[in-house]
């Protein structure tokens, strides 16, 4: 299904940035799958097919072309509030090891497990704090071949600055869940001082970016540097405290409430939940340029973005089965 959609001009909350720039009409959007419920994350297999998680059903869906089936149902998932079956990542060595990684909420914690299709998952990281809100959940493999995870503070702000807590952090690990070589403190913790990280991506230069949900004022797009402290709960958005690293870009929570992100054609695409739009943020040598808003209100809440093997941009919605006509959808665009 193809539709032509207008590009809408939007403003950001960063005083140093002007209003969002105008751009040509974006490419047509294709509906890959619909009538889903609370899609959360997507990963791709070497054959080009996709694996998509549903938060509440604990299902991992297989999408081949436009055919949708259940590839796995993860046992032990306890959905509730923002928790459930969340992120997914496919091993960069999948052709030889067959590993798929998922992040999910259990009865006692958030955890990361790995599994092979047709086999039971094996937890590799446990003890990530859980709550009804702020469970984080994004998984992504970096260009270094290590697995990264974004976690939330689990509604306890003290977790974010506590180096012994896995909450409010970005974690970096080996494929068996051990601290990756070179981690700043020798633990799983790669960066700290986060509120709720739900987007992770890298550009062609190896720069790492993460989206973070703010509380009442400012959501963030950050450049991630090993060992850095991003300030929560002392700072929401930018602040004049040299202990903390400031974000590249902020929005009001009404404009964004960001989740998954993807780097595509030298732009960071940031999905917005409350903002119900897709932010296109140009990358520059020194950081980012002026953002523009795409598809504002057209598809409701947007949860994840990812670059598919065919070099199209996939976007997942998060409205629930009755939130919009056709339920939740997997969309594809040429950007």
CSV table of C-alpha atoms in Angstrom, one decimal:
chain,number,residue,atom,x,y,z
A,1,UNK,CA,0.0,0.0,0.0
A,2,UNK,CA,1.4,3.4,-1.0
A,3,UNK,CA,0.6,6.8,0.2
A,4,UNK,CA,2.0,10.2,-0.3
A,5,UNK,CA,2.4,12.1,3.0
A,6,UNK,CA,3.3,15.7,3.7
A,7,UNK,CA,6.4,16.7,5.6
A,8,UNK,CA,5.5,18.9,8.5
A,9,UNK,CA,7.6,21.6,9.9
A,10,UNK,CA,8.4,21.2,13.6
A,11,UNK,CA,10.3,23.0,16.3
A,12,UNK,CA,12.7,21.5,18.9
A,13,UNK,CA,13.1,22.6,22.5
A,14,UNK,CA,16.8,23.4,22.2
A,15,UNK,CA,17.4,27.1,22.4
A,16,UNK,CA,20.4,27.0,20.2
A,17,UNK,CA,18.6,25.3,17.3
A,18,UNK,CA,16.2,27.1,14.9
A,19,UNK,CA,12.9,25.7,13.8
A,20,UNK,CA,13.0,22.4,12.0
A,21,UNK,CA,13.9,22.8,8.3
A,22,UNK,CA,11.6,22.2,5.4
A,23,UNK,CA,12.4,19.3,3.1
A,24,UNK,CA,11.0,17.6,0.0
A,25,UNK,CA,8.1,15.3,0.4
A,26,UNK,CA,9.3,12.0,1.9
A,27,UNK,CA,9.1,8.7,0.0
A,28,UNK,CA,6.0,6.6,-0.1
A,29,UNK,CA,5.3,4.3,2.9
A,30,UNK,CA,4.6,0.6,2.4
A,31,UNK,CA,2.7,-1.4,5.0
A,32,UNK,CA,4.6,-4.7,5.4
A,33,UNK,CA,2.4,-6.1,8.2
A,34,UNK,CA,-0.6,-5.0,10.2
A,35,UNK,CA,-3.2,-6.2,12.8
A,36,UNK,CA,-0.3,-6.7,15.3
A,37,UNK,CA,-0.3,-5.6,18.9
A,38,UNK,CA,2.3,-3.5,20.7
A,39,UNK,CA,5.2,-4.2,18.4
A,40,UNK,CA,8.5,-3.3,20.1
A,41,UNK,CA,11.7,-4.3,18.4
A,42,UNK,CA,12.9,-5.7,15.1
A,43,UNK,CA,16.0,-7.6,13.9
A,44,UNK,CA,16.9,-9.2,10.6
A,45,UNK,CA,18.2,-12.6,9.6
A,46,UNK,CA,20.8,-13.2,6.9
A,47,UNK,CA,18.0,-14.4,4.5
A,48,UNK,CA,16.4,-10.9,4.7
A,49,UNK,CA,13.5,-12.0,6.8
A,50,UNK,CA,12.6,-10.1,10.0
A,51,UNK,CA,12.0,-10.9,13.6
A,52,UNK,CA,9.6,-8.6,15.4
A,53,UNK,CA,8.7,-8.7,19.1
A,54,UNK,CA,5.3,-8.0,20.6
A,55,UNK,CA,5.5,-6.6,24.1
A,56,UNK,CA,2.3,-8.1,25.6
A,57,UNK,CA,2.0,-11.4,23.8
A,58,UNK,CA,5.6,-12.5,24.3
A,59,UNK,CA,5.7,-13.6,20.7
A,60,UNK,CA,8.6,-13.2,18.3
A,61,UNK,CA,7.0,-12.8,14.9
A,62,UNK,CA,8.7,-13.9,11.6
A,63,UNK,CA,8.0,-11.6,8.6
A,64,UNK,CA,9.0,-13.0,5.2
A,65,UNK,CA,7.8,-10.7,2.5
A,66,UNK,CA,4.4,-9.8,3.8
A,67,UNK,CA,3.8,-13.3,5.4
A,68,UNK,CA,3.6,-13.2,9.2
A,69,UNK,CA,4.0,-16.2,11.5
A,70,UNK,CA,5.1,-16.9,15.1
A,71,UNK,CA,8.8,-17.8,15.2
A,72,UNK,CA,8.9,-18.2,19.0
A,73,UNK,CA,7.0,-17.4,22.3
A,74,UNK,CA,9.4,-16.4,25.1
A,75,UNK,CA,8.5,-18.2,28.4
A,76,UNK,CA,8.7,-16.3,31.6
A,77,UNK,CA,7.6,-12.9,30.2
A,78,UNK,CA,5.4,-10.9,32.6
A,79,UNK,CA,3.9,-8.0,30.7
A,80,UNK,CA,2.6,-5.1,32.7
A,81,UNK,CA,2.7,-1.3,32.1
A,82,UNK,CA,5.9,-0.7,30.0
A,83,UNK,CA,7.3,-4.1,30.7
A,84,UNK,CA,7.0,-7.3,28.6
A,85,UNK,CA,8.9,-8.7,25.7
A,86,UNK,CA,11.0,-5.7,24.5
A,87,UNK,CA,14.2,-5.5,22.4
A,88,UNK,CA,15.6,-8.1,20.0
A,89,UNK,CA,19.0,-8.4,18.3
A,90,UNK,CA,20.4,-10.9,15.9
A,91,UNK,CA,24.0,-12.1,16.4
A,92,UNK,CA,26.4,-10.6,13.8
A,93,UNK,CA,27.6,-14.2,13.5
A,94,UNK,CA,24.2,-15.7,13.1
A,95,UNK,CA,25.1,-17.8,10.0
A,96,UNK,CA,27.5,-19.7,12.2
A,97,UNK,CA,26.1,-19.4,15.8
A,98,UNK,CA,22.4,-19.0,15.3
A,99,UNK,CA,21.9,-16.8,18.3
A,100,UNK,CA,19.0,-14.4,18.8
A,101,UNK,CA,19.0,-12.1,21.8
A,102,UNK,CA,15.9,-10.7,23.6
A,103,UNK,CA,15.3,-8.3,26.5
A,104,UNK,CA,12.2,-9.0,28.6
A,105,UNK,CA,10.5,-8.4,31.9
A,106,UNK,CA,10.2,-11.4,34.2
A,107,UNK,CA,8.3,-11.8,37.5
A,108,UNK,CA,11.4,-10.4,39.4
A,109,UNK,CA,13.5,-8.4,37.1
A,110,UNK,CA,14.4,-7.4,33.5
A,111,UNK,CA,16.7,-9.8,31.8
A,112,UNK,CA,18.6,-10.5,28.6
A,113,UNK,CA,18.4,-14.0,27.1
A,114,UNK,CA,19.7,-15.7,24.0
A,115,UNK,CA,18.1,-18.5,22.1
A,116,UNK,CA,18.1,-20.4,18.8
A,117,UNK,CA,15.0,-20.9,16.9
A,118,UNK,CA,13.2,-24.0,18.1
A,119,UNK,CA,15.1,-24.0,21.4
A,120,UNK,CA,14.5,-22.6,24.9
A,121,UNK,CA,16.0,-19.2,25.8
A,122,UNK,CA,19.0,-19.0,28.1
A,123,UNK,CA,19.2,-15.9,30.4
A,124,UNK,CA,22.7,-14.3,30.2
A,125,UNK,CA,22.0,-11.1,32.2
A,126,UNK,CA,19.6,-11.0,35.1
A,127,UNK,CA,19.0,-8.4,37.9
A,128,UNK,CA,18.2,-5.4,35.7
A,129,UNK,CA,15.7,-3.5,37.9
A,130,UNK,CA,12.0,-3.6,36.8
A,131,UNK,CA,8.9,-1.6,37.5
A,132,UNK,CA,5.7,-0.7,35.9
A,133,UNK,CA,7.6,2.1,34.0
A,134,UNK,CA,11.1,2.8,32.9
A,135,UNK,CA,12.3,-0.7,31.9
A,136,UNK,CA,14.5,0.4,29.0
A,137,UNK,CA,14.7,-2.6,26.7
A,138,UNK,CA,16.6,-1.8,23.6
A,139,UNK,CA,19.3,-4.2,22.3
A,140,UNK,CA,21.7,-3.6,19.5
A,141,UNK,CA,25.0,-4.9,18.3
A,142,UNK,CA,27.7,-2.3,17.8
A,143,UNK,CA,30.4,-2.2,15.1
A,144,UNK,CA,32.7,-3.8,17.6
A,145,UNK,CA,30.6,-7.0,17.6
A,146,UNK,CA,29.5,-6.6,21.2
A,147,UNK,CA,25.9,-6.4,22.4
A,148,UNK,CA,24.6,-3.2,23.9
A,149,UNK,CA,21.5,-2.7,26.1
A,150,UNK,CA,19.6,0.4,27.2
A,151,UNK,CA,18.1,0.1,30.6
A,152,UNK,CA,15.8,2.4,32.7
A,153,UNK,CA,15.9,3.6,36.2
A,154,UNK,CA,12.8,1.5,37.1
A,155,UNK,CA,11.1,4.5,38.6
A,156,UNK,CA,13.9,4.7,41.2
A,157,UNK,CA,16.1,7.7,40.3
A,158,UNK,CA,18.9,6.5,42.6
A,159,UNK,CA,19.6,3.6,40.3
A,160,UNK,CA,20.9,5.8,37.6
A,161,UNK,CA,23.9,7.1,39.6
A,162,UNK,CA,24.6,3.9,41.4
A,163,UNK,CA,27.5,2.1,39.7
A,164,UNK,CA,26.4,-1.2,41.3
A,165,UNK,CA,22.9,-1.1,39.7
A,166,UNK,CA,22.2,-2.1,36.2
A,167,UNK,CA,19.3,0.4,36.0
A,168,UNK,CA,19.6,3.7,34.2
A,169,UNK,CA,22.6,2.5,32.2
A,170,UNK,CA,23.9,1.5,28.8
A,171,UNK,CA,25.4,-1.9,29.2
A,172,UNK,CA,28.0,-3.5,26.9
A,173,UNK,CA,28.6,-7.3,26.9
A,174,UNK,CA,30.0,-10.3,25.1
A,175,UNK,CA,27.7,-12.8,23.4
A,176,UNK,CA,27.6,-14.8,26.7
A,177,UNK,CA,26.6,-11.8,28.8
A,178,UNK,CA,30.0,-11.0,30.3
A,179,UNK,CA,31.4,-7.5,30.5
A,180,UNK,CA,33.0,-6.7,27.2
A,181,UNK,CA,36.7,-6.1,27.1
A,182,UNK,CA,37.5,-2.4,27.6
A,183,UNK,CA,34.4,-1.5,29.6
A,184,UNK,CA,35.3,1.6,31.7
A,185,UNK,CA,34.8,0.0,35.1
A,186,UNK,CA,35.3,-3.7,34.2
A,187,UNK,CA,31.6,-4.3,34.8
A,188,UNK,CA,28.7,-4.4,32.3
A,189,UNK,CA,28.2,-0.7,32.7
A,190,UNK,CA,29.3,1.4,29.7
A,191,UNK,CA,27.6,4.7,30.6
A,192,UNK,CA,25.5,5.8,33.5
A,193,UNK,CA,23.1,8.6,34.5
A,194,UNK,CA,20.3,7.7,32.2
A,195,UNK,CA,16.6,7.8,32.9
A,196,UNK,CA,15.1,5.4,30.3
A,197,UNK,CA,17.1,4.5,27.2
A,198,UNK,CA,15.1,3.0,24.3
A,199,UNK,CA,17.1,3.7,21.2
A,200,UNK,CA,20.7,2.7,20.2
A,201,UNK,CA,22.4,3.2,16.8
A,202,UNK,CA,25.8,3.9,15.2
A,203,UNK,CA,26.8,5.9,12.2
A,204,UNK,CA,29.4,5.0,9.5
A,205,UNK,CA,32.1,6.7,11.5
A,206,UNK,CA,31.4,4.5,14.5
A,207,UNK,CA,29.8,7.3,16.6
A,208,UNK,CA,27.2,5.9,18.9
A,209,UNK,CA,23.8,7.6,19.6
A,210,UNK,CA,21.0,6.9,22.1
A,211,UNK,CA,17.6,8.3,22.7
A,212,UNK,CA,16.3,8.9,26.2
A,213,UNK,CA,12.9,9.7,27.6
A,214,UNK,CA,12.8,12.7,29.9
A,215,UNK,CA,10.4,13.3,32.8
A,216,UNK,CA,8.3,16.4,32.2
A,217,UNK,CA,10.4,18.8,30.2
A,218,UNK,CA,13.0,17.4,27.9
A,219,UNK,CA,13.7,14.3,25.9
A,220,UNK,CA,17.2,13.7,24.6
A,221,UNK,CA,19.3,12.5,21.7
A,222,UNK,CA,22.8,11.8,23.1
A,223,UNK,CA,26.1,10.9,21.6
A,224,UNK,CA,27.4,8.0,23.7
A,225,UNK,CA,31.0,8.1,25.0
A,226,UNK,CA,32.4,5.2,27.1
A,227,UNK,CA,32.4,6.0,30.8
A,228,UNK,CA,30.4,9.2,30.5
A,229,UNK,CA,27.7,10.3,33.0
A,230,UNK,CA,24.5,11.7,31.4
A,231,UNK,CA,23.3,13.4,34.5
A,232,UNK,CA,19.9,12.0,35.5
A,233,UNK,CA,18.3,12.7,38.0
A,234,UNK,CA,20.3,15.9,38.5
A,235,UNK,CA,19.9,17.0,34.9
A,236,UNK,CA,16.9,16.6,32.6
A,237,UNK,CA,18.2,17.8,29.2
A,238,UNK,CA,21.1,20.3,29.2
A,239,UNK,CA,22.6,21.6,32.4
A,240,UNK,CA,25.7,23.5,33.4
A,241,UNK,CA,27.4,20.8,35.4
A,242,UNK,CA,30.8,19.7,34.1
A,243,UNK,CA,30.4,16.3,35.7
A,244,UNK,CA,27.8,15.4,33.1
A,245,UNK,CA,27.7,15.1,29.3
A,246,UNK,CA,25.0,17.3,27.7
A,247,UNK,CA,22.7,15.9,24.9
A,248,UNK,CA,23.2,16.7,21.3
A,249,UNK,CA,19.5,17.6,20.9
A,250,UNK,CA,16.4,17.9,23.1
A,251,UNK,CA,12.7,18.0,22.5
A,252,UNK,CA,9.7,18.7,24.7
A,253,UNK,CA,8.1,15.4,25.9
A,254,UNK,CA,5.0,16.3,23.9
A,255,UNK,CA,7.0,16.5,20.7
A,256,UNK,CA,8.9,13.3,21.2
A,257,UNK,CA,9.0,10.8,24.1
A,258,UNK,CA,11.5,8.9,21.9
A,259,UNK,CA,12.0,5.2,21.5
A,260,UNK,CA,13.9,3.3,18.8
A,261,UNK,CA,16.4,5.0,16.5
A,262,UNK,CA,18.2,4.2,13.3
A,263,UNK,CA,21.0,5.8,11.3
A,264,UNK,CA,20.0,5.9,7.6
A,265,UNK,CA,21.4,8.0,4.8
A,266,UNK,CA,23.5,10.0,7.2
A,267,UNK,CA,20.5,11.0,9.4
A,268,UNK,CA,19.3,9.7,12.7
A,269,UNK,CA,15.7,8.7,12.6
A,270,UNK,CA,14.0,8.9,16.0
A,271,UNK,CA,10.6,7.4,16.6
A,272,UNK,CA,8.3,9.3,18.9
A,273,UNK,CA,5.6,7.8,21.1
A,274,UNK,CA,3.7,10.7,22.6
A,275,UNK,CA,4.9,12.9,19.7
A,276,UNK,CA,3.4,10.5,17.1
A,277,UNK,CA,6.0,11.4,14.5
A,278,UNK,CA,9.3,10.3,13.1
A,279,UNK,CA,12.1,12.8,13.6
A,280,UNK,CA,14.8,13.1,10.9
A,281,UNK,CA,18.0,14.5,12.4
A,282,UNK,CA,20.9,15.2,10.0
A,283,UNK,CA,24.4,14.2,11.1
A,284,UNK,CA,27.2,16.6,10.8
A,285,UNK,CA,31.0,16.4,11.5
A,286,UNK,CA,30.4,18.2,14.8
A,287,UNK,CA,27.1,16.6,15.9
A,288,UNK,CA,23.6,17.1,14.4
A,289,UNK,CA,21.8,19.6,12.3
A,290,UNK,CA,18.2,20.9,12.4
A,291,UNK,CA,15.6,18.2,12.8
A,292,UNK,CA,12.4,17.8,10.8
A,293,UNK,CA,9.2,15.9,11.6
A,294,UNK,CA,7.8,13.2,9.3
A,295,UNK,CA,4.3,11.6,9.4
A,296,UNK,CA,3.1,13.6,12.3
A,297,UNK,CA,-0.1,11.9,13.7
A,298,UNK,CA,-0.4,9.7,10.6
A,299,UNK,CA,0.4,6.4,12.2
A,300,UNK,CA,0.0,7.2,15.9
A,301,UNK,CA,2.7,6.2,18.4
A,302,UNK,CA,6.0,5.0,16.8
A,303,UNK,CA,8.2,2.5,18.7
A,304,UNK,CA,11.2,1.5,16.6
A,305,UNK,CA,13.2,2.2,13.5
A,306,UNK,CA,15.7,-0.1,11.8
A,307,UNK,CA,17.6,-0.4,8.5
A,308,UNK,CA,16.5,-3.5,6.6
A,309,UNK,CA,18.9,-5.6,4.5
A,310,UNK,CA,17.3,-4.2,1.3
A,311,UNK,CA,18.4,-0.7,2.5
A,312,UNK,CA,14.9,0.5,3.3
A,313,UNK,CA,13.9,2.0,6.6
A,314,UNK,CA,11.4,0.0,8.7
A,315,UNK,CA,9.3,1.7,11.4
A,316,UNK,CA,7.1,-0.1,14.0
A,317,UNK,CA,4.0,1.4,15.6
A,318,UNK,CA,2.8,1.0,19.2
A,319,UNK,CA,-0.9,1.8,19.5
A,320,UNK,CA,-2.3,-1.5,20.6
A,321,UNK,CA,-4.7,-3.7,18.6
A,322,UNK,CA,-7.6,-1.1,18.7
A,323,UNK,CA,-5.5,2.1,18.8
A,324,UNK,CA,-5.8,2.8,15.1
A,325,UNK,CA,-7.4,1.1,12.1
A,326,UNK,CA,-5.5,-2.0,11.2
A,327,UNK,CA,-3.8,-2.4,14.6
A,328,UNK,CA,-0.1,-2.0,15.0
A,329,UNK,CA,1.9,-2.0,11.8
A,330,UNK,CA,5.3,-2.6,10.4
A,331,UNK,CA,6.1,0.1,7.8
A,332,UNK,CA,8.8,0.5,5.2
A,333,UNK,CA,10.0,3.6,3.4
A,334,UNK,CA,12.9,4.7,1.3
A,335,UNK,CA,13.4,7.7,3.6
